[in-house]
Coordinates of C-alpha atoms and ligand atoms in Angstrom, one line a residue:
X235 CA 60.8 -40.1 -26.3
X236 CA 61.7 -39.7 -22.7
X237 CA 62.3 -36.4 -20.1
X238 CA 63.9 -36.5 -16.5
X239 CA 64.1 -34.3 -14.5
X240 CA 66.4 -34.1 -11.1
X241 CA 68.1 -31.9 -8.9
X242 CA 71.4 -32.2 -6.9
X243 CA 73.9 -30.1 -4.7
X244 CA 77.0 -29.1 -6.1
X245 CA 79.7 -30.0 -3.7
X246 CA 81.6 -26.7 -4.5
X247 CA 80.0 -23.5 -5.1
X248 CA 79.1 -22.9 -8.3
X249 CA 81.0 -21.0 -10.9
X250 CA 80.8 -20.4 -14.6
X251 CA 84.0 -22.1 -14.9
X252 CA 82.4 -25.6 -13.4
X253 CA 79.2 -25.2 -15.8
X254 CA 81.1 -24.9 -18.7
X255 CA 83.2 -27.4 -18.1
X256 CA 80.5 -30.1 -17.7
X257 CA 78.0 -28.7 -20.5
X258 CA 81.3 -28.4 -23.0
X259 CA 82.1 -32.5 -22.1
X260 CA 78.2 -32.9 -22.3
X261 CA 77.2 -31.2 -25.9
X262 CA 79.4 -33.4 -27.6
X263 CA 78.7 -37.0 -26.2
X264 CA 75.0 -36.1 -25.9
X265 CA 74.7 -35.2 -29.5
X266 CA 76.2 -38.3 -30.6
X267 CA 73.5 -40.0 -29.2
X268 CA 70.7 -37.7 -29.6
X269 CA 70.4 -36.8 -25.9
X270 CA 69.3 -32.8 -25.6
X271 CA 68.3 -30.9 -22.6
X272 CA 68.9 -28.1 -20.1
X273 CA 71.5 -27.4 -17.0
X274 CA 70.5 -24.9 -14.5
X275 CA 73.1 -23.8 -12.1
X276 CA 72.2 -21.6 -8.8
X277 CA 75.0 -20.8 -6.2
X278 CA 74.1 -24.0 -4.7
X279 CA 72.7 -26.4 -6.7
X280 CA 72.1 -27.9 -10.4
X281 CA 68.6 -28.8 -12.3
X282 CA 68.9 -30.8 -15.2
X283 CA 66.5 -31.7 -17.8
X284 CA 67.2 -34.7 -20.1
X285 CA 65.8 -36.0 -23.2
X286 CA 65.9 -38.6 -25.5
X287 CA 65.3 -42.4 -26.0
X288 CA 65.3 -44.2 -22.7
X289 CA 68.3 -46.1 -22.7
X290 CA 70.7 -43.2 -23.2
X291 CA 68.6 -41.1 -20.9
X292 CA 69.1 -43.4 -18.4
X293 CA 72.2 -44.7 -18.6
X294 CA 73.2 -40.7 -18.9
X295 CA 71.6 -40.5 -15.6
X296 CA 73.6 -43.7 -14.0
X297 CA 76.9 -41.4 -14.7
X298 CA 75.6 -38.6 -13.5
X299 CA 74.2 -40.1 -10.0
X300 CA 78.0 -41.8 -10.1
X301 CA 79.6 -38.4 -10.4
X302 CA 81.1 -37.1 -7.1
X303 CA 81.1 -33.2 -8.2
X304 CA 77.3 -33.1 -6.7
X305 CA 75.5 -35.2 -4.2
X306 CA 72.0 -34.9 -2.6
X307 CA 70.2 -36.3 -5.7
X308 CA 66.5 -35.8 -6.3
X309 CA 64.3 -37.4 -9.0
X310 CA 61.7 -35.0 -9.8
X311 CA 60.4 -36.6 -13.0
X312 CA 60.9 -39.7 -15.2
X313 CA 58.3 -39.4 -18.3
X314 CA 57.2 -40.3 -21.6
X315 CA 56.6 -37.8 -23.9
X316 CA 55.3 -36.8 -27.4
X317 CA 58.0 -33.7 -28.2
X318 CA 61.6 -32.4 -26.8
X319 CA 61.3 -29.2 -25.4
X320 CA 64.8 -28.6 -25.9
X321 CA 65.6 -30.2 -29.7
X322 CA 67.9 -27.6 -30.3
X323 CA 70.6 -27.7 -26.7
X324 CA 72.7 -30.7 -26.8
X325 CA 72.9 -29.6 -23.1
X326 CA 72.8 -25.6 -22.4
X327 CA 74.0 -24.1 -19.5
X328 CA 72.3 -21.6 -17.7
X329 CA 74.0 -19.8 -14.3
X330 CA 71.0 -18.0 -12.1
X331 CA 74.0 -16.8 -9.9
X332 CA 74.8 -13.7 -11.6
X333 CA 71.8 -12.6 -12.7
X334 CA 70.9 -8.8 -11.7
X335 CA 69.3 -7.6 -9.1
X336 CA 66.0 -7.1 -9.9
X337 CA 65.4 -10.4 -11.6
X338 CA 66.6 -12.2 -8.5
X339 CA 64.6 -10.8 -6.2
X340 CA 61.4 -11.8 -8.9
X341 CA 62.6 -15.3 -9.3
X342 CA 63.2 -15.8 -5.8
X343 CA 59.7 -14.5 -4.9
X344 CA 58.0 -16.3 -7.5
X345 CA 60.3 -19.9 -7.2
X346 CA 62.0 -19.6 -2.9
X347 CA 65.0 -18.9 -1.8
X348 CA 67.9 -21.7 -0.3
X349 CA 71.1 -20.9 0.5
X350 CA 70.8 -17.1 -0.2
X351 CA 70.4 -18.1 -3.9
X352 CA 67.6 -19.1 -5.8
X353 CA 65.5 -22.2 -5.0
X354 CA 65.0 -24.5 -7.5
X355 CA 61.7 -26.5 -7.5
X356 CA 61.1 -30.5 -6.7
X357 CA 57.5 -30.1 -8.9
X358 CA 58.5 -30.8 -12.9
X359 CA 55.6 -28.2 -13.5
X360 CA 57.7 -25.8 -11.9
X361 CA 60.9 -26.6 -13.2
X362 CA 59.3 -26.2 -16.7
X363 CA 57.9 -22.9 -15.6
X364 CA 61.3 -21.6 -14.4
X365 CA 63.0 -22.6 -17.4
X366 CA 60.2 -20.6 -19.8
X367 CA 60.4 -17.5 -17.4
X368 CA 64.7 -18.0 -17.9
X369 CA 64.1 -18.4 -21.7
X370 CA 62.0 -15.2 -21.7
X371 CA 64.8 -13.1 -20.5
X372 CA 66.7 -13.0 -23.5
X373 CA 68.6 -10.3 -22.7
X374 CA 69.9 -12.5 -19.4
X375 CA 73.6 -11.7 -18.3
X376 CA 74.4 -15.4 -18.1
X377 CA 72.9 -17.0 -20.9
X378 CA 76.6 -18.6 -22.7
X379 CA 76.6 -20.4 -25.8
Ligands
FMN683 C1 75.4 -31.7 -12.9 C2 76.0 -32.6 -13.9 C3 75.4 -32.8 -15.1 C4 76.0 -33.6 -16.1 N1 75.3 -33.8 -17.3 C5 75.9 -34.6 -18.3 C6 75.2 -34.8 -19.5 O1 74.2 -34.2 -19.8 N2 75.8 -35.7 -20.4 C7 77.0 -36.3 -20.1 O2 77.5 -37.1 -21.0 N3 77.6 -36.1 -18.9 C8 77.1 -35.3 -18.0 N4 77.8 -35.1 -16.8 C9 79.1 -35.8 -16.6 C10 78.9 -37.2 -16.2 O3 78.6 -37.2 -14.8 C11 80.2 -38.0 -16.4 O4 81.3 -37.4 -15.8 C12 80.5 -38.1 -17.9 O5 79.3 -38.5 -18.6 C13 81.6 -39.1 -18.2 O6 81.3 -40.3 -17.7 P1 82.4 -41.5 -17.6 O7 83.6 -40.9 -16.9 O8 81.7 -42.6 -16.9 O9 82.7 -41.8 -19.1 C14 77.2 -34.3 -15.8 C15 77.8 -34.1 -14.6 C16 77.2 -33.3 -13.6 C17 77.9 -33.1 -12.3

């Protein structure tokens, strides 16, 4: 079992609309190969975590460098590991660019700030991290099935 890890910049500003559209395309062919994982979206840029044997994880992650809706890609992390973290998202989307006030302004002092949105991190520690403290917020405006 395999996890990567990388961030990129969207090339438009992000909206709901443009999440859905990719994690909607994305539950279906990842699940037909087993492929689960995690989208983040902030006002600027996406986080993605991806799991699953190596050869659909990477050639997932060959489209994805291919696809001209984001640019600016960063690795963060390429790893063997013993468990998914996500076995039950074939990819779930999660927008940090509506969430309220007061949990902005916590993320964005605990993770930075870019762009007047939240920063993601370049450290899979802290991408991990900002996806538990996410998860924990089950009451989260823009958590969509
Ligand atoms: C930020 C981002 C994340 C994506 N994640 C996935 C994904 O998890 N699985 C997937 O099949 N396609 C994903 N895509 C879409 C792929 O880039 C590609 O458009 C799609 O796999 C179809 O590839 P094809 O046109 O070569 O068949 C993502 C695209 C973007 C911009």
């Amino acid at each position: 079992m395999y996890r990567l890890c990388y961030k990129s910049k969207s090339v438009l500003p992000l909206t709901w609309e443009l999440v859905k559209e990719i994690t909607n395309k994305s539950e279906s062919s990842n699940s037909s190969v087993g492929l689960t994982g995690v989208l983040l979206a902030s006002r600027t840029h996406f986080l993605q975590v991806i799991e699953g044997n190596f050869e659909d994880v990477n050639s997932v992650f060959r489209r994805i460098c291919r696809d001209t809706r984001h640019d600016d890609l960063s690795l963060i992390s390429f790893n063997v590991v013993d468990a998914r973290l996500f076995a039950a998202w074939g990819m779930r989307g999660i927008g940090v660019f509506d969430l309220n006030n007061k949990l902005e302004a916590a993320l964005k002092e605990k993770y930075g700030e870019e762009e007047g949105g939240l920063k993601f991190p370049l450290e899979e520690w802290a991408v991990l991290a900002l996806i538990n403290d996410l998860k924990m917020v089950s009451d989260l405006p823009s958590w969509k099935k």
